[in-house]
mmCIF file of C-alpha atoms in Angstrom:
data_model
loop_
_atom_site.group_PDB
_atom_site.id
_atom_site.type_symbol
_atom_site.label_atom_id
_atom_site.label_comp_id
_atom_site.label_asym_id
_atom_site.label_seq_id
_atom_site.Cartn_x
_atom_site.Cartn_y
_atom_site.Cartn_z
ATOM 1 C CA THR F 259 -19.247 -4.138 -6.927
ATOM 2 C CA GLU F 260 -23.028 -4.405 -6.916
ATOM 3 C CA ALA F 261 -23.345 -2.224 -3.826
ATOM 4 C CA GLN F 262 -22.098 0.849 -5.693
ATOM 5 C CA ALA F 263 -24.899 0.441 -8.224
ATOM 6 C CA THR F 264 -27.742 -0.466 -5.877
ATOM 7 C CA ARG F 265 -26.953 1.070 -2.471
ATOM 8 C CA ALA F 266 -26.676 4.620 -1.140
ATOM 9 C CA TYR F 267 -23.253 6.014 -0.276
ATOM 10 C CA ALA F 268 -23.996 5.921 3.483
ATOM 11 C CA THR F 269 -25.024 2.267 3.248
ATOM 12 C CA ILE F 270 -21.787 1.356 1.507
ATOM 13 C CA LYS F 271 -19.806 3.187 4.203
ATOM 14 C CA ARG F 272 -21.720 1.258 6.882
ATOM 15 C CA TYR F 273 -21.097 -2.076 5.152
ATOM 16 C CA ASN F 274 -17.380 -1.305 4.949
ATOM 17 C CA SER F 275 -17.246 -0.279 8.592
ATOM 18 C CA LEU F 276 -19.100 -3.369 9.786
ATOM 19 C CA TYR F 277 -16.843 -5.565 7.705
ATOM 20 C CA ARG F 278 -13.642 -4.016 9.055
ATOM 21 C CA ASN F 279 -14.801 -3.939 12.675
ATOM 22 C CA HIS F 280 -16.716 -7.207 12.982
ATOM 23 C CA TYR F 281 -16.690 -9.639 10.055
ATOM 24 C CA LYS F 282 -13.130 -9.444 8.730
ATOM 25 C CA GLU F 283 -11.444 -11.065 11.710
ATOM 26 C CA ILE F 284 -13.740 -14.093 11.743
ATOM 27 C CA PHE F 285 -14.994 -14.474 8.164
ATOM 28 C CA GLY F 286 -12.440 -12.470 6.154
ATOM 29 C CA GLY F 287 -10.348 -15.401 4.992
ATOM 30 C CA LEU F 288 -13.296 -17.638 4.118
ATOM 31 C CA PHE F 289 -15.371 -18.129 1.009
ATOM 32 C CA VAL F 290 -19.121 -17.855 1.587
ATOM 33 C CA TYR F 291 -19.633 -21.616 1.181
ATOM 34 C CA GLN F 292 -17.115 -22.197 4.004
ATOM 35 C CA ILE F 293 -19.150 -20.278 6.574
ATOM 36 C CA SER F 294 -21.023 -22.771 8.717
ATOM 37 C CA ALA F 295 -24.202 -22.162 10.675
ATOM 38 C CA ASN F 296 -22.256 -22.995 13.810
ATOM 39 C CA LYS F 297 -19.686 -20.282 13.114
ATOM 40 C CA VAL F 298 -22.457 -17.751 12.473
ATOM 41 C CA ASN F 299 -24.214 -18.698 15.742
ATOM 42 C CA GLU F 300 -20.977 -18.344 17.698
ATOM 43 C CA PHE F 301 -20.347 -14.956 16.066
ATOM 44 C CA PHE F 302 -23.776 -13.588 17.010
ATOM 45 C CA ASN F 303 -23.715 -15.054 20.524
ATOM 46 C CA GLU F 304 -20.398 -13.300 21.132
ATOM 47 C CA LYS F 305 -21.727 -10.011 19.744
ATOM 48 C CA ARG F 306 -24.887 -10.207 21.897
ATOM 49 C CA LEU F 307 -22.700 -10.062 24.996
ATOM 50 C CA LYS F 308 -21.072 -6.791 23.894
ATOM 51 C CA TYR F 309 -23.695 -4.899 21.882
ATOM 52 C CA SER F 310 -27.374 -3.990 22.006
ATOM 53 C CA ASP F 311 -30.010 -6.151 20.373
ATOM 54 C CA GLU F 312 -30.622 -3.507 17.703
ATOM 55 C CA TYR F 313 -26.936 -3.334 16.794
ATOM 56 C CA VAL F 314 -26.710 -7.131 16.550
ATOM 57 C CA LYS F 315 -29.846 -7.098 14.405
ATOM 58 C CA GLY F 316 -28.044 -4.696 12.039
ATOM 59 C CA LEU F 317 -25.084 -7.084 11.889
ATOM 60 C CA TYR F 318 -27.476 -9.915 11.083
ATOM 61 C CA LYS F 319 -29.163 -7.947 8.299
ATOM 62 C CA THR F 320 -25.811 -7.113 6.728
ATOM 63 C CA LEU F 321 -24.706 -10.748 6.782
ATOM 64 C CA LYS F 322 -28.061 -11.741 5.312
ATOM 65 C CA VAL F 323 -27.518 -9.302 2.416
ATOM 66 C CA ILE F 324 -24.096 -10.827 1.722
ATOM 67 C CA ILE F 325 -25.323 -14.429 1.789
ATOM 68 C CA SER F 326 -28.430 -13.612 -0.260
ATOM 69 C CA PHE F 327 -26.219 -11.960 -2.867
ATOM 70 C CA ALA F 328 -24.007 -15.067 -2.975
ATOM 71 C CA TYR F 329 -27.087 -17.247 -3.463
ATOM 72 C CA LYS F 330 -28.445 -14.979 -6.190
ATOM 73 C CA LYS F 331 -25.108 -15.135 -8.026
ATOM 74 C CA LYS F 332 -25.025 -18.935 -7.501
ATOM 75 C CA TYR F 333 -21.854 -18.859 -5.392
ATOM 76 C CA VAL F 334 -23.712 -21.140 -2.955
ATOM 77 C CA LYS F 335 -26.476 -23.670 -3.613
ATOM 78 C CA LYS F 336 -28.588 -23.274 -0.442
ATOM 79 C CA ILE F 337 -29.189 -20.604 2.138
#
């Protein structure tokens, strides 16, 4: 809901696409506090085998936005 107020339309479309194509399968059924560092490392190691470094960096930045938002809203205590 915050993205519509603070992000451009193209950014929202990209977030949705990345979620559907990459994050949903692995993280879709989890709450943010349930995502472990180990699971995140495995996710990125798998993606590095298939995609360029720049693309993986974009995936990382998107996940960072999500976790930072959760921290800001106090859904998690530490990041």
